[in-house]
Amino acid sequence: MTVRDIRVIGDPVLRTPCEPITEIDEAVKHLVDDLLENVDEEGRAGLAANQIGVGLRAFSWNIDGEVDYILNPRIVELSEDEYQDGDEGCLSVPNLWFPTKRAWYARAEGIDLDGKKKVVEGEELMGRCIQHECDHLDGMLYLDRLDRAMRRKAMKQVREIMG
């Protein structure tokens, strides 16, 4: 197993949109192995490639005993009238949780390691995970989704914790 360091807020890789995967080679297969191994730890629900320093569109998840991955995910559907606004956290913003509004349901399409279409969808925690990880791949952190007052409070706490 290759234990990868999690990049934290302030690292430019987290603010850089990830490139699509155009060729499934050994490096991409190794990336998927690393994503699957590194998400499979207590307290981890999802992990985007850029959180381990790789600027490619891929993420893994570990929800309700299911550990899996998707390459080149794009959100294709969100519930329009059902939302959740519970606390959200992030490995790249350690030890902080803030109420973040997300669609209740999300569906993303991408591909697997064989280049075949892959769909990941879910409600509640899975829906939140899909949206959160796709945001990472677009160079966004969940803090960017907070309302203005909450974001100001969050950034103050980030500065206090990160020094």
Short mmCIF file of C-alpha atoms in Angstrom, two decimals:
data_model
loop_
_atom_site.label_atom_id
_atom_site.label_comp_id
_atom_site.label_asym_id
_atom_site.label_seq_id
_atom_site.Cartn_x
_atom_site.Cartn_y
_atom_site.Cartn_z
CA MET A 1 0.00 0.00 0.00
CA THR A 2 1.19 3.48 -0.82
CA VAL A 3 0.12 5.83 1.95
CA ARG A 4 -0.23 9.26 0.39
CA ASP A 5 -0.08 12.56 2.22
CA ILE A 6 -3.31 14.52 2.10
CA ARG A 7 -2.84 17.99 0.66
CA VAL A 8 -4.34 20.70 2.87
CA ILE A 9 -5.84 24.11 2.28
CA GLY A 10 -3.21 26.50 0.97
CA ASP A 11 -1.73 23.92 -1.42
CA PRO A 12 -2.25 25.24 -4.99
CA VAL A 13 -3.09 21.76 -6.31
CA LEU A 14 -6.43 21.99 -4.47
CA ARG A 15 -7.35 25.16 -6.38
CA THR A 16 -6.34 23.87 -9.81
CA PRO A 17 -9.05 22.17 -11.91
CA CYS A 18 -8.07 18.59 -12.70
CA GLU A 19 -7.41 17.39 -16.22
CA PRO A 20 -9.54 14.66 -17.80
CA ILE A 21 -7.98 11.23 -18.06
CA THR A 22 -7.37 10.63 -21.76
CA GLU A 23 -5.43 7.37 -21.56
CA ILE A 24 -5.80 4.56 -19.06
CA ASP A 25 -2.20 3.54 -18.51
CA GLU A 26 -0.25 2.05 -15.61
CA ALA A 27 -0.02 5.45 -13.89
CA VAL A 28 -3.82 5.78 -13.87
CA LYS A 29 -4.21 2.21 -12.59
CA HIS A 30 -1.71 3.00 -9.83
CA LEU A 31 -3.63 6.20 -9.01
CA VAL A 32 -6.87 4.21 -8.62
CA ASP A 33 -5.10 1.71 -6.34
CA ASP A 34 -3.83 4.60 -4.22
CA LEU A 35 -7.25 6.28 -4.09
CA LEU A 36 -8.94 3.04 -3.03
CA GLU A 37 -6.31 2.20 -0.41
CA ASN A 38 -6.15 5.71 1.04
CA VAL A 39 -9.93 6.23 1.28
CA ASP A 40 -10.32 2.93 3.10
CA GLU A 41 -9.52 4.36 6.53
CA GLU A 42 -11.76 5.19 9.45
CA GLY A 43 -13.54 8.52 9.04
CA ARG A 44 -12.92 8.89 5.32
CA ALA A 45 -15.93 9.13 3.00
CA GLY A 46 -14.28 10.35 -0.19
CA LEU A 47 -10.92 11.24 -1.70
CA ALA A 48 -10.20 13.20 -4.87
CA ALA A 49 -6.99 12.71 -6.84
CA ASN A 50 -5.80 16.27 -6.27
CA GLN A 51 -6.04 15.71 -2.50
CA ILE A 52 -3.10 13.33 -2.93
CA GLY A 53 -1.34 15.67 -5.35
CA VAL A 54 -2.47 14.25 -8.70
CA GLY A 55 -4.23 16.67 -11.06
CA LEU A 56 -6.45 14.12 -12.82
CA ARG A 57 -10.26 13.75 -12.67
CA ALA A 58 -10.72 10.73 -10.41
CA PHE A 59 -12.13 10.11 -6.97
CA SER A 60 -12.85 7.25 -4.62
CA TRP A 61 -15.42 6.80 -1.87
CA ASN A 62 -15.96 4.73 1.24
CA ILE A 63 -19.63 4.90 2.21
CA ASP A 64 -21.78 2.29 3.92
CA GLY A 65 -19.12 -0.40 3.39
CA GLU A 66 -18.73 0.33 -0.33
CA VAL A 67 -15.26 1.36 -1.48
CA ASP A 68 -15.11 2.26 -5.17
CA TYR A 69 -13.85 4.83 -7.68
CA ILE A 70 -14.84 6.75 -10.81
CA LEU A 71 -12.72 8.38 -13.51
CA ASN A 72 -13.68 11.61 -15.31
CA PRO A 73 -16.84 12.12 -13.24
CA ARG A 74 -19.31 14.82 -14.23
CA ILE A 75 -22.45 15.55 -12.27
CA VAL A 76 -25.40 15.01 -14.59
CA GLU A 77 -28.28 15.28 -12.13
CA LEU A 78 -29.02 16.92 -8.80
CA SER A 79 -32.31 16.98 -6.92
CA GLU A 80 -33.82 20.40 -7.49
CA ASP A 81 -36.24 20.64 -4.61
CA GLU A 82 -34.68 18.48 -1.89
CA TYR A 83 -31.64 19.78 -0.03
CA GLN A 84 -29.49 18.93 2.95
CA ASP A 85 -27.59 21.44 5.02
CA GLY A 86 -25.78 19.35 7.61
CA ASP A 87 -22.21 19.81 8.71
CA GLU A 88 -19.58 18.93 6.15
CA GLY A 89 -15.89 18.34 6.66
CA CYS A 90 -12.89 17.66 4.47
CA LEU A 91 -9.57 15.90 4.81
CA SER A 92 -7.96 18.95 3.20
CA VAL A 93 -9.52 21.26 5.81
CA PRO A 94 -8.72 19.10 8.85
CA ASN A 95 -10.76 19.12 12.05
CA LEU A 96 -13.32 21.71 10.90
CA TRP A 97 -16.98 21.11 10.08
CA PHE A 98 -19.47 23.66 8.78
CA PRO A 99 -23.11 23.53 7.65
CA THR A 100 -23.03 23.22 3.87
CA LYS A 101 -26.09 23.20 1.64
CA ARG A 102 -26.07 20.41 -0.93
CA ALA A 103 -28.63 18.71 -3.12
CA TRP A 104 -30.14 15.66 -1.40
CA TYR A 105 -29.53 13.47 -4.49
CA ALA A 106 -26.66 13.50 -6.97
CA ARG A 107 -25.76 11.40 -10.01
CA ALA A 108 -22.41 11.48 -11.78
CA GLU A 109 -21.26 9.71 -14.91
CA GLY A 110 -17.71 8.82 -15.83
CA ILE A 111 -15.72 5.75 -16.80
CA ASP A 112 -13.99 2.80 -15.17
CA LEU A 113 -10.49 1.42 -15.78
CA ASP A 114 -11.77 -0.42 -18.87
CA GLY A 115 -13.05 2.82 -20.37
CA LYS A 116 -16.66 1.72 -19.91
CA LYS A 117 -19.37 4.10 -18.72
CA LYS A 118 -19.76 4.16 -14.96
CA VAL A 119 -22.51 5.80 -12.95
CA VAL A 120 -22.41 6.70 -9.27
CA GLU A 121 -25.49 8.08 -7.59
CA GLY A 122 -26.98 8.42 -4.17
CA GLU A 123 -28.88 10.37 -1.60
CA GLU A 124 -27.84 12.03 1.63
CA LEU A 125 -24.19 11.13 2.44
CA MET A 126 -23.50 9.59 -0.98
CA GLY A 127 -25.11 12.56 -2.70
CA ARG A 128 -23.01 14.92 -0.59
CA CYS A 129 -19.84 12.92 -1.35
CA ILE A 130 -20.39 13.06 -5.12
CA GLN A 131 -20.87 16.83 -5.02
CA HIS A 132 -17.95 17.37 -2.62
CA GLU A 133 -15.46 15.29 -4.63
CA CYS A 134 -16.52 16.74 -7.99
CA ASP A 135 -16.00 20.20 -6.47
CA HIS A 136 -12.45 19.14 -5.57
CA LEU A 137 -11.84 18.07 -9.15
CA ASP A 138 -13.03 21.51 -10.29
CA GLY A 139 -10.58 23.24 -7.92
CA MET A 140 -13.15 24.11 -5.24
CA LEU A 141 -13.31 23.45 -1.51
CA TYR A 142 -16.55 23.06 0.41
CA LEU A 143 -15.73 26.33 2.18
CA ASP A 144 -16.46 28.09 -1.14
CA ARG A 145 -20.07 26.90 -0.84
CA LEU A 146 -20.68 28.50 2.56
CA ASP A 147 -22.78 31.62 2.86
CA ARG A 148 -20.79 34.81 3.34
CA ALA A 149 -21.04 35.06 7.14
CA MET A 150 -20.27 31.38 7.70
CA ARG A 151 -17.37 31.50 5.23
CA ARG A 152 -15.84 34.44 7.11
CA LYS A 153 -16.11 32.48 10.37
CA ALA A 154 -14.69 29.35 8.71
CA MET A 155 -11.71 31.15 7.22
CA LYS A 156 -10.91 32.70 10.60
CA GLN A 157 -10.86 29.22 12.15
CA VAL A 158 -8.74 27.89 9.26
CA ARG A 159 -6.18 30.64 9.85
CA GLU A 160 -6.13 29.92 13.59
CA ILE A 161 -5.62 26.19 13.10
CA MET A 162 -3.23 26.34 10.14
CA GLY A 163 -1.14 29.15 11.62
#
